[in-house]
């Protein structure tokens, strides 16, 4: 049985075909140009394979409520030309298979959850954050993605400012003091006029960012009480997460019990940014069980 995955990003679409064991059999990268050109190339790719279902993990915002008139759309995205794009509808006209539609971070969250189960970890819940050009998060409780009025926007929770960062405006035009506004990749250029890859980890800016990320971990820990919190994205490294664990431990102050921190706040188990692809395969497979 073949399953399809579409990881839809602002610069490229990664399409893959895999089996029911989530092993990739074929894949392609398609540049993100106009909706019509990009989605037609996606459709043409999958027409080559007898896929039984497709999982889509897309940049957003997107409409995931099936009762909504614009279900399956990319909605008010800042991506030029992609506002109000009928993503799912376009594909279903050409590929008559079930499609699961969710956010890029939800896809990654589900992939990490599936991998944890395959590794015989005893978990029922997981939160996934990506910190890169933007910041987003997805979560599962009892194996189900959360969000009924829409998908979570974990990158836009407000934070307490670090005392050494009071003058920084924040790069999010909506909130300034939100997680994305304070720790996303563009904040390095805004603060230091250099990309993050050029900033050594002993620079104090990493301690400032760790302070903010630890607050996000504290919030989601106390609200959802997950079994594991996974961090992906270009800004994140294991060395950075050591700082996050340090700051989170101070903030939590032993208020509630959490798992051992190096098993609780972790890097993705799936390498090469493959979490969303595995998640898409698994979500597509689930459709066939319904």
PDB file of C-alpha atoms in Angstrom:
ATOM      1  CA  UNK A   1       0.000   0.000   0.000  1.00  0.00           C
ATOM      2  CA  UNK A   2       1.333   3.415  -0.962  1.00  0.00           C
ATOM      3  CA  UNK A   3       0.699   6.627   0.957  1.00  0.00           C
ATOM      4  CA  UNK A   4       1.390  10.222  -0.024  1.00  0.00           C
ATOM      5  CA  UNK A   5       2.924  13.120   1.903  1.00  0.00           C
ATOM      6  CA  UNK A   6       2.974  16.811   1.043  1.00  0.00           C
ATOM      7  CA  UNK A   7       5.061  19.083   3.226  1.00  0.00           C
ATOM      8  CA  UNK A   8       4.021  22.477   1.902  1.00  0.00           C
ATOM      9  CA  UNK A   9       6.432  25.283   2.702  1.00  0.00           C
ATOM     10  CA  UNK A  10       6.781  28.870   1.665  1.00  0.00           C
ATOM     11  CA  UNK A  11       9.861  28.161  -0.462  1.00  0.00           C
ATOM     12  CA  UNK A  12       9.326  24.534  -1.492  1.00  0.00           C
ATOM     13  CA  UNK A  13       6.889  21.634  -1.435  1.00  0.00           C
ATOM     14  CA  UNK A  14       8.395  18.285  -0.447  1.00  0.00           C
ATOM     15  CA  UNK A  15       6.250  15.503  -1.856  1.00  0.00           C
ATOM     16  CA  UNK A  16       6.881  11.875  -0.989  1.00  0.00           C
ATOM     17  CA  UNK A  17       5.425   8.440  -1.527  1.00  0.00           C
ATOM     18  CA  UNK A  18       5.897   5.806   1.152  1.00  0.00           C
ATOM     19  CA  UNK A  19       4.635   2.501   2.387  1.00  0.00           C
ATOM     20  CA  UNK A  20       2.516   1.642   5.420  1.00  0.00           C
ATOM     21  CA  UNK A  21       5.711   1.327   7.485  1.00  0.00           C
ATOM     22  CA  UNK A  22       6.465   4.990   6.724  1.00  0.00           C
ATOM     23  CA  UNK A  23       9.457   4.206   4.521  1.00  0.00           C
ATOM     24  CA  UNK A  24       9.960   6.682   1.673  1.00  0.00           C
ATOM     25  CA  UNK A  25       9.896   5.067  -1.771  1.00  0.00           C
ATOM     26  CA  UNK A  26      10.124   8.239  -3.856  1.00  0.00           C
ATOM     27  CA  UNK A  27      10.239  11.989  -3.278  1.00  0.00           C
ATOM     28  CA  UNK A  28      10.485  15.288  -5.107  1.00  0.00           C
ATOM     29  CA  UNK A  29      11.011  18.950  -4.232  1.00  0.00           C
ATOM     30  CA  UNK A  30       8.884  21.499  -6.047  1.00  0.00           C
ATOM     31  CA  UNK A  31       9.632  25.240  -5.758  1.00  0.00           C
ATOM     32  CA  UNK A  32       6.763  27.268  -4.300  1.00  0.00           C
ATOM     33  CA  UNK A  33       5.748  29.654  -7.081  1.00  0.00           C
ATOM     34  CA  UNK A  34       2.113  30.463  -7.860  1.00  0.00           C
ATOM     35  CA  UNK A  35      -0.637  28.281  -6.387  1.00  0.00           C
ATOM     36  CA  UNK A  36      -1.806  27.046  -9.789  1.00  0.00           C
ATOM     37  CA  UNK A  37       1.675  26.144 -11.029  1.00  0.00           C
ATOM     38  CA  UNK A  38       2.831  24.580  -7.774  1.00  0.00           C
ATOM     39  CA  UNK A  39      -0.303  22.561  -7.056  1.00  0.00           C
ATOM     40  CA  UNK A  40      -0.493  21.306 -10.632  1.00  0.00           C
ATOM     41  CA  UNK A  41       3.044  19.962 -10.336  1.00  0.00           C
ATOM     42  CA  UNK A  42       2.059  18.308  -7.057  1.00  0.00           C
ATOM     43  CA  UNK A  43      -0.974  16.696  -8.659  1.00  0.00           C
ATOM     44  CA  UNK A  44       1.061  15.517 -11.651  1.00  0.00           C
ATOM     45  CA  UNK A  45       3.612  13.933  -9.330  1.00  0.00           C
ATOM     46  CA  UNK A  46       1.068  11.873  -7.401  1.00  0.00           C
ATOM     47  CA  UNK A  47      -0.715  10.771 -10.573  1.00  0.00           C
ATOM     48  CA  UNK A  48       2.345   8.589 -11.220  1.00  0.00           C
ATOM     49  CA  UNK A  49       1.630   6.461  -8.141  1.00  0.00           C
ATOM     50  CA  UNK A  50      -1.327   4.462  -6.900  1.00  0.00           C
ATOM     51  CA  UNK A  51      -1.459   6.186  -3.521  1.00  0.00           C
ATOM     52  CA  UNK A  52      -4.417   5.263  -1.330  1.00  0.00           C
ATOM     53  CA  UNK A  53      -4.452   8.466   0.752  1.00  0.00           C
ATOM     54  CA  UNK A  54      -2.447  11.672   1.185  1.00  0.00           C
ATOM     55  CA  UNK A  55      -1.445  13.645   4.268  1.00  0.00           C
ATOM     56  CA  UNK A  56      -0.738  17.367   3.882  1.00  0.00           C
ATOM     57  CA  UNK A  57       1.243  19.433   6.385  1.00  0.00           C
ATOM     58  CA  UNK A  58       1.003  23.023   5.171  1.00  0.00           C
ATOM     59  CA  UNK A  59       2.212  26.491   5.987  1.00  0.00           C
ATOM     60  CA  UNK A  60      -0.650  28.673   7.090  1.00  0.00           C
ATOM     61  CA  UNK A  61      -2.843  29.916   8.473  1.00  0.00           C
ATOM     62  CA  UNK A  62      -5.154  27.216   7.103  1.00  0.00           C
ATOM     63  CA  UNK A  63      -8.777  26.234   7.632  1.00  0.00           C
ATOM     64  CA  UNK A  64      -9.009  22.806   9.236  1.00  0.00           C
ATOM     65  CA  UNK A  65     -12.648  22.876  10.351  1.00  0.00           C
ATOM     66  CA  UNK A  66     -14.463  20.495   8.023  1.00  0.00           C
ATOM     67  CA  UNK A  67     -17.781  22.264   8.522  1.00  0.00           C
ATOM     68  CA  UNK A  68     -16.341  25.582   7.279  1.00  0.00           C
ATOM     69  CA  UNK A  69     -17.117  26.741   3.743  1.00  0.00           C
ATOM     70  CA  UNK A  70     -13.427  27.247   3.101  1.00  0.00           C
ATOM     71  CA  UNK A  71     -12.203  23.994   4.625  1.00  0.00           C
ATOM     72  CA  UNK A  72      -8.945  22.938   2.998  1.00  0.00           C
ATOM     73  CA  UNK A  73      -7.880  26.484   2.160  1.00  0.00           C
ATOM     74  CA  UNK A  74      -4.706  28.353   2.931  1.00  0.00           C
ATOM     75  CA  UNK A  75      -6.340  31.501   4.305  1.00  0.00           C
ATOM     76  CA  UNK A  76      -4.816  34.829   5.375  1.00  0.00           C
ATOM     77  CA  UNK A  77      -1.209  33.877   4.798  1.00  0.00           C
ATOM     78  CA  UNK A  78       1.487  36.536   4.363  1.00  0.00           C
ATOM     79  CA  UNK A  79       2.803  34.420   1.460  1.00  0.00           C
ATOM     80  CA  UNK A  80       2.194  36.606  -1.575  1.00  0.00           C
ATOM     81  CA  UNK A  81      -0.356  35.189  -3.999  1.00  0.00           C
ATOM     82  CA  UNK A  82      -1.409  32.303  -1.737  1.00  0.00           C
ATOM     83  CA  UNK A  83      -4.190  33.983   0.195  1.00  0.00           C
ATOM     84  CA  UNK A  84      -7.477  32.040   0.022  1.00  0.00           C
ATOM     85  CA  UNK A  85      -6.024  29.129  -1.967  1.00  0.00           C
ATOM     86  CA  UNK A  86      -8.225  26.030  -2.174  1.00  0.00           C
ATOM     87  CA  UNK A  87      -5.392  23.566  -1.557  1.00  0.00           C
ATOM     88  CA  UNK A  88      -7.389  20.410  -0.822  1.00  0.00           C
ATOM     89  CA  UNK A  89     -10.117  21.116  -3.375  1.00  0.00           C
ATOM     90  CA  UNK A  90      -7.602  21.606  -6.188  1.00  0.00           C
ATOM     91  CA  UNK A  91      -5.944  18.274  -5.498  1.00  0.00           C
ATOM     92  CA  UNK A  92      -9.121  16.287  -4.962  1.00  0.00           C
ATOM     93  CA  UNK A  93     -10.407  17.286  -8.380  1.00  0.00           C
ATOM     94  CA  UNK A  94      -7.394  15.523  -9.887  1.00  0.00           C
ATOM     95  CA  UNK A  95      -6.533  12.830  -7.347  1.00  0.00           C
ATOM     96  CA  UNK A  96      -9.589  11.045  -5.998  1.00  0.00           C
ATOM     97  CA  UNK A  97      -8.223   9.774  -2.674  1.00  0.00           C
ATOM     98  CA  UNK A  98      -8.838  10.737   0.974  1.00  0.00           C
ATOM     99  CA  UNK A  99      -6.743  13.703   2.120  1.00  0.00           C
ATOM    100  CA  UNK A 100      -5.812  14.704   5.682  1.00  0.00           C
ATOM    101  CA  UNK A 101      -5.102  18.446   5.938  1.00  0.00           C
ATOM    102  CA  UNK A 102      -3.224  20.019   8.819  1.00  0.00           C
ATOM    103  CA  UNK A 103      -0.448  22.462   9.654  1.00  0.00           C
ATOM    104  CA  UNK A 104       3.240  21.879   9.088  1.00  0.00           C
ATOM    105  CA  UNK A 105       3.905  21.747  12.831  1.00  0.00           C
ATOM    106  CA  UNK A 106       0.972  19.402  13.463  1.00  0.00           C
ATOM    107  CA  UNK A 107       2.397  17.073  10.836  1.00  0.00           C
ATOM    108  CA  UNK A 108       5.775  17.162  12.557  1.00  0.00           C
ATOM    109  CA  UNK A 109       4.181  16.658  15.967  1.00  0.00           C
ATOM    110  CA  UNK A 110       2.341  13.599  14.707  1.00  0.00           C
ATOM    111  CA  UNK A 111       5.478  12.203  13.099  1.00  0.00           C
ATOM    112  CA  UNK A 112       7.417  12.523  16.347  1.00  0.00           C
ATOM    113  CA  UNK A 113       4.532  10.949  18.248  1.00  0.00           C
ATOM    114  CA  UNK A 114       4.431   7.968  15.875  1.00  0.00           C
ATOM    115  CA  UNK A 115       8.182   7.542  16.098  1.00  0.00           C
ATOM    116  CA  UNK A 116       8.003   7.577  19.897  1.00  0.00           C
ATOM    117  CA  UNK A 117       5.411   4.797  19.802  1.00  0.00           C
ATOM    118  CA  UNK A 118       7.509   2.779  17.344  1.00  0.00           C
ATOM    119  CA  UNK A 119      10.432   3.175  19.766  1.00  0.00           C
ATOM    120  CA  UNK A 120       8.249   1.704  22.537  1.00  0.00           C
ATOM    121  CA  UNK A 121       8.151   4.907  24.547  1.00  0.00           C
ATOM    122  CA  UNK A 122       5.254   5.059  26.968  1.00  0.00           C
ATOM    123  CA  UNK A 123       3.707   8.361  25.871  1.00  0.00           C
ATOM    124  CA  UNK A 124       0.166   9.567  25.196  1.00  0.00           C
ATOM    125  CA  UNK A 125       0.887  13.259  24.609  1.00  0.00           C
ATOM    126  CA  UNK A 126       3.506  15.360  22.873  1.00  0.00           C
ATOM    127  CA  UNK A 127       4.143  18.985  21.953  1.00  0.00           C
ATOM    128  CA  UNK A 128       6.256  19.999  18.952  1.00  0.00           C
ATOM    129  CA  UNK A 129       7.723  23.466  18.370  1.00  0.00           C
ATOM    130  CA  UNK A 130       9.622  24.654  15.340  1.00  0.00           C
ATOM    131  CA  UNK A 131      11.842  27.716  15.691  1.00  0.00           C
ATOM    132  CA  UNK A 132      13.086  29.025  12.369  1.00  0.00           C
ATOM    133  CA  UNK A 133      11.967  31.868  10.119  1.00  0.00           C
ATOM    134  CA  UNK A 134       8.788  31.744  12.173  1.00  0.00           C
ATOM    135  CA  UNK A 135       7.719  29.896  15.310  1.00  0.00           C
ATOM    136  CA  UNK A 136       4.863  27.416  15.492  1.00  0.00           C
ATOM    137  CA  UNK A 137       3.676  24.560  17.617  1.00  0.00           C
ATOM    138  CA  UNK A 138       1.435  21.536  17.491  1.00  0.00           C
ATOM    139  CA  UNK A 139       0.247  19.166  20.183  1.00  0.00           C
ATOM    140  CA  UNK A 140      -1.351  15.771  20.682  1.00  0.00           C
ATOM    141  CA  UNK A 141      -3.287  14.649  23.725  1.00  0.00           C
ATOM    142  CA  UNK A 142      -4.215  10.958  23.971  1.00  0.00           C
ATOM    143  CA  UNK A 143      -2.944  10.578  20.431  1.00  0.00           C
ATOM    144  CA  UNK A 144      -5.236  13.246  18.955  1.00  0.00           C
ATOM    145  CA  UNK A 145      -4.219  16.620  17.529  1.00  0.00           C
ATOM    146  CA  UNK A 146      -5.722  19.476  19.552  1.00  0.00           C
ATOM    147  CA  UNK A 147      -7.695  22.433  18.227  1.00  0.00           C
ATOM    148  CA  UNK A 148     -11.404  22.535  17.341  1.00  0.00           C
ATOM    149  CA  UNK A 149     -11.915  26.215  16.509  1.00  0.00           C
ATOM    150  CA  UNK A 150      -8.720  26.089  14.485  1.00  0.00           C
ATOM    151  CA  UNK A 151      -5.128  25.012  14.782  1.00  0.00           C
ATOM    152  CA  UNK A 152      -2.948  26.223  17.672  1.00  0.00           C
ATOM    153  CA  UNK A 153      -0.848  29.361  17.253  1.00  0.00           C
ATOM    154  CA  UNK A 154       1.755  28.608  19.902  1.00  0.00           C
ATOM    155  CA  UNK A 155       4.256  30.977  18.352  1.00  0.00           C
ATOM    156  CA  UNK A 156       2.162  33.968  19.355  1.00  0.00           C
ATOM    157  CA  UNK A 157       1.837  33.509  23.115  1.00  0.00           C
ATOM    158  CA  UNK A 158       2.973  36.594  25.011  1.00  0.00           C
ATOM    159  CA  UNK A 159       6.061  36.471  27.221  1.00  0.00           C
ATOM    160  CA  UNK A 160       7.697  38.313  30.066  1.00  0.00           C
ATOM    161  CA  UNK A 161      10.633  40.340  28.787  1.00  0.00           C
ATOM    162  CA  UNK A 162      14.201  39.502  29.728  1.00  0.00           C
ATOM    163  CA  UNK A 163      15.652  42.462  31.690  1.00  0.00           C
ATOM    164  CA  UNK A 164      18.472  42.760  29.128  1.00  0.00           C
ATOM    165  CA  UNK A 165      16.081  42.829  26.182  1.00  0.00           C
ATOM    166  CA  UNK A 166      13.649  45.596  27.102  1.00  0.00           C
ATOM    167  CA  UNK A 167      14.552  47.855  24.193  1.00  0.00           C
ATOM    168  CA  UNK A 168      14.101  45.239  21.451  1.00  0.00           C
ATOM    169  CA  UNK A 169      10.876  45.883  19.549  1.00  0.00           C
ATOM    170  CA  UNK A 170      10.281  42.297  18.416  1.00  0.00           C
ATOM    171  CA  UNK A 171       9.848  41.226  14.799  1.00  0.00           C
ATOM    172  CA  UNK A 172       6.185  40.131  14.914  1.00  0.00           C
ATOM    173  CA  UNK A 173       4.084  42.984  13.483  1.00  0.00           C
ATOM    174  CA  UNK A 174       1.018  41.803  15.400  1.00  0.00           C
ATOM    175  CA  UNK A 175       2.334  41.257  18.933  1.00  0.00           C
ATOM    176  CA  UNK A 176       6.039  42.221  19.217  1.00  0.00           C
ATOM    177  CA  UNK A 177       6.378  40.530  22.633  1.00  0.00           C
ATOM    178  CA  UNK A 178       5.305  37.065  21.458  1.00  0.00           C
ATOM    179  CA  UNK A 179       7.483  33.972  21.128  1.00  0.00           C
ATOM    180  CA  UNK A 180       7.874  34.388  17.369  1.00  0.00           C
ATOM    181  CA  UNK A 181       8.606  38.076  17.729  1.00  0.00           C
ATOM    182  CA  UNK A 182      11.394  37.417  20.226  1.00  0.00           C
ATOM    183  CA  UNK A 183      13.113  34.143  19.214  1.00  0.00           C
ATOM    184  CA  UNK A 184      12.522  33.465  15.503  1.00  0.00           C
ATOM    185  CA  UNK A 185      15.473  33.449  13.114  1.00  0.00           C
ATOM    186  CA  UNK A 186      15.013  37.059  11.929  1.00  0.00           C
ATOM    187  CA  UNK A 187      15.514  38.320  15.501  1.00  0.00           C
ATOM    188  CA  UNK A 188      19.266  37.732  15.150  1.00  0.00           C
ATOM    189  CA  UNK A 189      19.480  40.162  12.248  1.00  0.00           C
ATOM    190  CA  UNK A 190      17.224  42.612  14.062  1.00  0.00           C
ATOM    191  CA  UNK A 191      19.289  42.517  17.269  1.00  0.00           C
ATOM    192  CA  UNK A 192      22.835  41.922  16.059  1.00  0.00           C
ATOM    193  CA  UNK A 193      22.712  42.498  12.287  1.00  0.00           C
ATOM    194  CA  UNK A 194      24.023  38.984  11.674  1.00  0.00           C
ATOM    195  CA  UNK A 195      22.332  35.658  10.885  1.00  0.00           C
ATOM    196  CA  UNK A 196      22.024  33.210  13.741  1.00  0.00           C
ATOM    197  CA  UNK A 197      24.527  30.764  12.245  1.00  0.00           C
ATOM    198  CA  UNK A 198      27.214  33.408  12.782  1.00  0.00           C
ATOM    199  CA  UNK A 199      26.403  33.957  16.458  1.00  0.00           C
ATOM    200  CA  UNK A 200      28.449  31.757  18.830  1.00  0.00           C
ATOM    201  CA  UNK A 201      26.516  30.029  21.593  1.00  0.00           C
ATOM    202  CA  UNK A 202      28.396  31.917  24.294  1.00  0.00           C
ATOM    203  CA  UNK A 203      26.882  35.191  23.055  1.00  0.00           C
ATOM    204  CA  UNK A 204      24.436  36.516  25.646  1.00  0.00           C
ATOM    205  CA  UNK A 205      21.639  36.684  23.062  1.00  0.00           C
ATOM    206  CA  UNK A 206      21.288  32.890  23.337  1.00  0.00           C
ATOM    207  CA  UNK A 207      20.626  33.249  27.081  1.00  0.00           C
ATOM    208  CA  UNK A 208      17.980  35.854  26.323  1.00  0.00           C
ATOM    209  CA  UNK A 209      16.341  33.533  23.810  1.00  0.00           C
ATOM    210  CA  UNK A 210      16.571  30.569  26.159  1.00  0.00           C
ATOM    211  CA  UNK A 211      14.729  32.623  28.772  1.00  0.00           C
ATOM    212  CA  UNK A 212      11.867  33.114  26.330  1.00  0.00           C
ATOM    213  CA  UNK A 213      11.737  29.533  25.069  1.00  0.00           C
ATOM    214  CA  UNK A 214      11.784  28.246  28.657  1.00  0.00           C
ATOM    215  CA  UNK A 215       8.716  30.384  29.360  1.00  0.00           C
ATOM    216  CA  UNK A 216       6.917  28.710  26.458  1.00  0.00           C
ATOM    217  CA  UNK A 217       7.892  25.307  27.863  1.00  0.00           C
ATOM    218  CA  UNK A 218       6.606  26.342  31.281  1.00  0.00           C
ATOM    219  CA  UNK A 219       3.284  27.492  29.838  1.00  0.00           C
ATOM    220  CA  UNK A 220       2.642  24.367  27.814  1.00  0.00           C
ATOM    221  CA  UNK A 221       3.825  22.158  30.683  1.00  0.00           C
ATOM    222  CA  UNK A 222       1.341  23.669  33.101  1.00  0.00           C
ATOM    223  CA  UNK A 223      -1.537  23.841  30.601  1.00  0.00           C
ATOM    224  CA  UNK A 224      -1.227  20.488  28.814  1.00  0.00           C
ATOM    225  CA  UNK A 225       1.092  18.407  31.041  1.00  0.00           C
ATOM    226  CA  UNK A 226       2.567  16.540  28.029  1.00  0.00           C
ATOM    227  CA  UNK A 227       4.883  13.551  28.165  1.00  0.00           C
ATOM    228  CA  UNK A 228       7.443  15.130  25.852  1.00  0.00           C
ATOM    229  CA  UNK A 229       8.265  18.494  24.225  1.00  0.00           C
ATOM    230  CA  UNK A 230      10.203  18.375  20.951  1.00  0.00           C
ATOM    231  CA  UNK A 231      12.016  21.309  19.351  1.00  0.00           C
ATOM    232  CA  UNK A 232      12.902  21.451  15.665  1.00  0.00           C
ATOM    233  CA  UNK A 233      13.841  24.211  13.243  1.00  0.00           C
ATOM    234  CA  UNK A 234      17.014  25.916  12.154  1.00  0.00           C
ATOM    235  CA  UNK A 235      17.515  27.944  15.334  1.00  0.00           C
ATOM    236  CA  UNK A 236      17.514  24.919  17.644  1.00  0.00           C
ATOM    237  CA  UNK A 237      20.495  22.774  18.666  1.00  0.00           C
ATOM    238  CA  UNK A 238      21.169  20.364  21.511  1.00  0.00           C
ATOM    239  CA  UNK A 239      23.513  22.920  23.107  1.00  0.00           C
ATOM    240  CA  UNK A 240      20.783  25.541  23.006  1.00  0.00           C
ATOM    241  CA  UNK A 241      18.284  23.132  24.576  1.00  0.00           C
ATOM    242  CA  UNK A 242      20.683  22.645  27.489  1.00  0.00           C
ATOM    243  CA  UNK A 243      20.206  26.349  28.237  1.00  0.00           C
ATOM    244  CA  UNK A 244      16.438  25.969  27.871  1.00  0.00           C
ATOM    245  CA  UNK A 245      16.386  23.050  30.330  1.00  0.00           C
ATOM    246  CA  UNK A 246      18.422  25.106  32.795  1.00  0.00           C
ATOM    247  CA  UNK A 247      16.076  28.086  32.616  1.00  0.00           C
ATOM    248  CA  UNK A 248      12.927  25.974  32.617  1.00  0.00           C
ATOM    249  CA  UNK A 249      14.082  24.176  35.767  1.00  0.00           C
ATOM    250  CA  UNK A 250      14.553  27.518  37.527  1.00  0.00           C
ATOM    251  CA  UNK A 251      11.144  28.781  36.404  1.00  0.00           C
ATOM    252  CA  UNK A 252       9.282  25.599  37.311  1.00  0.00           C
ATOM    253  CA  UNK A 253      10.952  25.522  40.730  1.00  0.00           C
ATOM    254  CA  UNK A 254       9.781  21.939  41.345  1.00  0.00           C
ATOM    255  CA  UNK A 255       6.124  23.041  41.296  1.00  0.00           C
ATOM    256  CA  UNK A 256       4.985  19.901  39.460  1.00  0.00           C
ATOM    257  CA  UNK A 257       6.711  16.685  38.523  1.00  0.00           C
ATOM    258  CA  UNK A 258       8.012  16.372  34.980  1.00  0.00           C
ATOM    259  CA  UNK A 259      10.083  13.653  33.291  1.00  0.00           C
ATOM    260  CA  UNK A 260      13.879  13.796  33.352  1.00  0.00           C
ATOM    261  CA  UNK A 261      14.624  17.007  31.463  1.00  0.00           C
ATOM    262  CA  UNK A 262      16.961  15.530  28.847  1.00  0.00           C
ATOM    263  CA  UNK A 263      14.115  13.166  27.937  1.00  0.00           C
ATOM    264  CA  UNK A 264      11.393  15.794  28.282  1.00  0.00           C
ATOM    265  CA  UNK A 265      12.809  18.731  26.275  1.00  0.00           C
ATOM    266  CA  UNK A 266      14.403  17.131  23.240  1.00  0.00           C
ATOM    267  CA  UNK A 267      15.504  17.420  19.628  1.00  0.00           C
ATOM    268  CA  UNK A 268      13.472  15.550  16.971  1.00  0.00           C
ATOM    269  CA  UNK A 269      13.947  11.784  16.854  1.00  0.00           C
ATOM    270  CA  UNK A 270      13.478  11.886  13.071  1.00  0.00           C
ATOM    271  CA  UNK A 271      16.495  13.351  11.314  1.00  0.00           C
ATOM    272  CA  UNK A 272      16.803  15.615   8.254  1.00  0.00           C
ATOM    273  CA  UNK A 273      13.556  17.482   8.969  1.00  0.00           C
ATOM    274  CA  UNK A 274      11.611  14.323   8.192  1.00  0.00           C
ATOM    275  CA  UNK A 275       9.100  14.518  11.030  1.00  0.00           C
ATOM    276  CA  UNK A 276       6.290  15.981   8.920  1.00  0.00           C
ATOM    277  CA  UNK A 277       6.702  13.356   6.197  1.00  0.00           C
ATOM    278  CA  UNK A 278       6.333  10.495   8.683  1.00  0.00           C
ATOM    279  CA  UNK A 279       3.411  12.313  10.280  1.00  0.00           C
ATOM    280  CA  UNK A 280       1.718  12.785   6.918  1.00  0.00           C
ATOM    281  CA  UNK A 281       2.076   9.095   6.076  1.00  0.00           C
ATOM    282  CA  UNK A 282       0.600   8.125   9.433  1.00  0.00           C
ATOM    283  CA  UNK A 283      -2.303  10.594   9.184  1.00  0.00           C
ATOM    284  CA  UNK A 284      -3.041   9.373   5.652  1.00  0.00           C
ATOM    285  CA  UNK A 285      -2.969   5.768   6.862  1.00  0.00           C
ATOM    286  CA  UNK A 286      -5.417   6.635   9.646  1.00  0.00           C
ATOM    287  CA  UNK A 287      -7.933   7.840   7.049  1.00  0.00           C
ATOM    288  CA  UNK A 288      -8.087   4.336   5.588  1.00  0.00           C
ATOM    289  CA  UNK A 289      -9.070   2.897   8.971  1.00  0.00           C
ATOM    290  CA  UNK A 290     -12.150   5.096   9.285  1.00  0.00           C
TER     291      UNK A 290
END
